[in-house]
Amino acid sequence: MKILVTGGAGFIGSHTVVELHQSGFEPVIIDDFSNSEEKVLSRLESIIGKAVVSYSADCNDETALRQIFAKEKFDGVIHFAASKAVGESVEKPLMYYQNNLGSTLAMLKVMQEFGVKSFVFSSSCTVYGQPDVLPVTEETPRQEAASPYGNTKRICEDIIRDVVISKTGLKAISLRYFNPVGAHESAQIGELPRGVPSNLVPYLTQAAAGLREKLTVFGDDYNTPDGTCIRDFIHVVDLAKAHVKALELLAKTEEDNFYDVFNVGTGEGVTVLRLIQTFEQVNNIKLNYAIGPRRAGDIEQIYAQVDKSHNVMGWKAEKTLEESLRDAWRWQQALAADNATV
Ligand code: WQD
């Protein structure tokens, strides 16, 4: 089955391309390379053993999408392409709504024109805001997201649901990611943050590599065991495998007009300090970090209840936090070696 992977040169997209190939699917990439690098394509070829067909295009561009859909006969779409920096979305809400909503609308429209029915959407735990009850299940009410980024994810979920209700044949799954971390075991692909990383693990590994003077822990006065925030850190390869399971579920779902939502996390909440201590232990590194003030917009704690993903999709996370942090560090070291050879 031929699967279009939008944003397929990105962090989660590239890892999903590998897992799709290894599960017998034929991935095709669309990426505008606004937040990814073309060198990822050659890295994917080296991991997979053959070139992945890819198109440089903006998913907002319906004409470009039609040309690609006319050329390739897709059996399904996984839609990663989106702007995803929470802080940037607060500064540039119009760009975020245009890009994230526009690309989803364009994709759904062109899919309908070409009779492509299977759609997996990259959503986020951010749609839950700060839940009152933990762990969060898929039935936990979504809250007004703390950022335009999170709001675009919530609105896209509603758009998809409404298209399914309109009975045009769409079969869709939204996967609500928790915090993706780590990298492929080959250290050929991983997270490539642009500029100063906003996310914890890439900033941490850059600090460990001496590229940042120190890591600042944003607050240790939360109502948690060690005062730092709690998150559900999931290995990016486990996250990638959830997309294969979602496609397989859609393929065996005979009825059209199907929609479902799944949490994709480990089910375990980990504090920021515990993540730092685990990183130091598994990599035998002393990290330079200091406690600083809280970051505006951060929620105190969130982690997933993942029974539904296991019982319905047949998926569960297999990799440990230790493996995630070992793989993240190996990737950072590979980046340093790569830059050293440039
Ligand atoms: C995690 C924890 C910070 C940096 C966001 C999006 C979410 C998803 C993942 C896309 C928080 C703390 C961080 C640092 C720190 N993105 N931290 N020092 O905010 O949980 O989630 O990214 O899908 O949708 O909302 O991730 O990695 O930024 O922060 O102490 O330098 O680490 O306060 O508690 P977050 P994060």
PDB file of C-alpha atoms and ligand atoms in Angstrom, residues 12 83-86 122-127 147 149-150 153 177-181 191 197-204 214-219 222 228-233 270-272 276 290 292-295 297-302, ligand 1:
ATOM      1  CA  ILE A  12       8.510  12.045  13.675  1.00  0.00           C
ATOM      2  CA  SER A  83       4.206  24.359  12.398  1.00  0.00           C
ATOM      3  CA  LYS A  84       4.764  23.022  15.905  1.00  0.00           C
ATOM      4  CA  ALA A  85       6.637  25.474  18.132  1.00  0.00           C
ATOM      5  CA  VAL A  86       4.364  26.436  21.015  1.00  0.00           C
ATOM      6  CA  SER A 122      -0.770  14.114  13.951  1.00  0.00           C
ATOM      7  CA  SER A 123      -2.476  15.545  17.007  1.00  0.00           C
ATOM      8  CA  SER A 124      -1.119  16.338  20.445  1.00  0.00           C
ATOM      9  CA  CYS A 125      -1.767  15.887  24.170  1.00  0.00           C
ATOM     10  CA  THR A 126      -1.760  19.663  24.303  1.00  0.00           C
ATOM     11  CA  VAL A 127      -5.469  19.505  23.410  1.00  0.00           C
ATOM     12  CA  SER A 147      -1.400  28.191  22.728  1.00  0.00           C
ATOM     13  CA  TYR A 149      -0.436  25.700  18.241  1.00  0.00           C
ATOM     14  CA  GLY A 150      -2.534  23.548  20.566  1.00  0.00           C
ATOM     15  CA  LYS A 153      -4.614  20.677  16.722  1.00  0.00           C
ATOM     16  CA  TYR A 177       1.215  12.455  20.936  1.00  0.00           C
ATOM     17  CA  PHE A 178       2.740  13.021  24.322  1.00  0.00           C
ATOM     18  CA  ASN A 179       6.394  14.094  24.421  1.00  0.00           C
ATOM     19  CA  PRO A 180       8.437  12.501  21.612  1.00  0.00           C
ATOM     20  CA  VAL A 181      12.122  11.993  22.489  1.00  0.00           C
ATOM     21  CA  GLU A 191      15.503  15.696  16.104  1.00  0.00           C
ATOM     22  CA  PRO A 197      15.655  24.327  21.088  1.00  0.00           C
ATOM     23  CA  SER A 198      12.473  25.018  23.024  1.00  0.00           C
ATOM     24  CA  ASN A 199      11.925  21.350  23.899  1.00  0.00           C
ATOM     25  CA  LEU A 200      13.636  19.809  26.923  1.00  0.00           C
ATOM     26  CA  VAL A 201      15.624  16.892  25.512  1.00  0.00           C
ATOM     27  CA  PRO A 202      17.311  18.588  22.535  1.00  0.00           C
ATOM     28  CA  TYR A 203      18.285  21.512  24.766  1.00  0.00           C
ATOM     29  CA  LEU A 204      19.571  19.049  27.368  1.00  0.00           C
ATOM     30  CA  LYS A 214      23.674  25.048  30.946  1.00  0.00           C
ATOM     31  CA  LEU A 215      20.147  23.663  31.003  1.00  0.00           C
ATOM     32  CA  THR A 216      17.605  25.706  32.940  1.00  0.00           C
ATOM     33  CA  VAL A 217      14.861  23.736  34.655  1.00  0.00           C
ATOM     34  CA  PHE A 218      11.731  25.860  34.368  1.00  0.00           C
ATOM     35  CA  GLY A 219      10.477  25.788  37.934  1.00  0.00           C
ATOM     36  CA  TYR A 222       5.052  22.658  41.243  1.00  0.00           C
ATOM     37  CA  THR A 228       9.359  19.907  38.642  1.00  0.00           C
ATOM     38  CA  CYS A 229       6.812  19.301  35.888  1.00  0.00           C
ATOM     39  CA  ILE A 230       5.690  15.814  34.898  1.00  0.00           C
ATOM     40  CA  ARG A 231       5.478  14.652  31.289  1.00  0.00           C
ATOM     41  CA  ASP A 232       5.044  11.382  29.370  1.00  0.00           C
ATOM     42  CA  PHE A 233       8.226  10.980  27.327  1.00  0.00           C
ATOM     43  CA  VAL A 270       8.298  11.402  34.652  1.00  0.00           C
ATOM     44  CA  THR A 271       9.501  14.632  36.286  1.00  0.00           C
ATOM     45  CA  VAL A 272      12.011  16.868  34.559  1.00  0.00           C
ATOM     46  CA  ILE A 276      17.900  14.683  33.917  1.00  0.00           C
ATOM     47  CA  ALA A 290      20.157  25.123  37.260  1.00  0.00           C
ATOM     48  CA  GLY A 292      15.036  28.826  37.020  1.00  0.00           C
ATOM     49  CA  PRO A 293      11.601  30.426  37.018  1.00  0.00           C
ATOM     50  CA  ARG A 294       8.531  28.710  35.606  1.00  0.00           C
ATOM     51  CA  ARG A 295       7.948  29.053  31.831  1.00  0.00           C
ATOM     52  CA  GLY A 297       2.141  28.423  29.459  1.00  0.00           C
ATOM     53  CA  ASP A 298       3.591  25.249  30.956  1.00  0.00           C
ATOM     54  CA  ILE A 299       1.113  22.865  32.516  1.00  0.00           C
ATOM     55  CA  GLU A 300       2.122  21.138  35.736  1.00  0.00           C
ATOM     56  CA  GLN A 301       1.647  17.533  34.761  1.00  0.00           C
ATOM     57  CA  ILE A 302       0.225  15.282  32.108  1.00  0.00           C
TER      58      ILE A 302
HETATM   59  C1  WQD B   1       8.786  19.644  28.700  1.00  0.00           C
HETATM   60  C2  WQD B   1       9.081  20.032  30.138  1.00  0.00           C
HETATM   61  C3  WQD B   1       9.258  22.376  30.540  1.00  0.00           C
HETATM   62  C4  WQD B   1      12.851  23.078  28.198  1.00  0.00           C
HETATM   63  C5  WQD B   1       5.504  20.706  23.827  1.00  0.00           C
HETATM   64  C6  WQD B   1       4.214  20.837  23.081  1.00  0.00           C
HETATM   65  C7  WQD B   1       3.701  19.475  22.725  1.00  0.00           C
HETATM   66  C8  WQD B   1       4.762  18.747  21.951  1.00  0.00           C
HETATM   67  C9  WQD B   1       6.014  18.634  22.794  1.00  0.00           C
HETATM   68  C10 WQD B   1       4.561  18.997  19.569  1.00  0.00           C
HETATM   69  C11 WQD B   1       8.279  21.230  30.588  1.00  0.00           C
HETATM   70  C12 WQD B   1      10.585  21.680  30.800  1.00  0.00           C
HETATM   71  C13 WQD B   1      11.753  22.464  28.786  1.00  0.00           C
HETATM   72  C14 WQD B   1      13.897  23.579  29.001  1.00  0.00           C
HETATM   73  C15 WQD B   1      12.732  22.843  30.953  1.00  0.00           C
HETATM   74  N1  WQD B   1       5.053  19.414  20.734  1.00  0.00           N
HETATM   75  N2  WQD B   1      11.722  22.355  30.150  1.00  0.00           N
HETATM   76  N3  WQD B   1      13.809  23.439  30.355  1.00  0.00           N
HETATM   77  O1  WQD B   1       6.003  21.912  26.575  1.00  0.00           O
HETATM   78  O2  WQD B   1       5.647  19.509  27.405  1.00  0.00           O
HETATM   79  O3  WQD B   1       5.243  20.050  25.042  1.00  0.00           O
HETATM   80  O4  WQD B   1       6.431  19.982  23.072  1.00  0.00           O
HETATM   81  O5  WQD B   1       3.794  18.118  19.339  1.00  0.00           O
HETATM   82  O6  WQD B   1       2.545  19.618  21.939  1.00  0.00           O
HETATM   83  O7  WQD B   1       3.286  21.471  23.910  1.00  0.00           O
HETATM   84  O8  WQD B   1       7.557  20.035  25.872  1.00  0.00           O
HETATM   85  O9  WQD B   1       9.992  19.732  25.921  1.00  0.00           O
HETATM   86  O10 WQD B   1       9.068  22.105  25.773  1.00  0.00           O
HETATM   87  O11 WQD B   1       8.875  20.820  27.922  1.00  0.00           O
HETATM   88  O12 WQD B   1      12.673  22.733  32.185  1.00  0.00           O
HETATM   89  O13 WQD B   1      14.913  24.150  28.506  1.00  0.00           O
HETATM   90  O14 WQD B   1      10.457  20.405  30.236  1.00  0.00           O
HETATM   91  O15 WQD B   1       9.010  23.347  31.543  1.00  0.00           O
HETATM   92  O16 WQD B   1       7.905  21.038  31.939  1.00  0.00           O
HETATM   93  P1  WQD B   1       6.078  20.449  26.338  1.00  0.00           P
HETATM   94  P2  WQD B   1       8.941  20.710  26.312  1.00  0.00           P
END
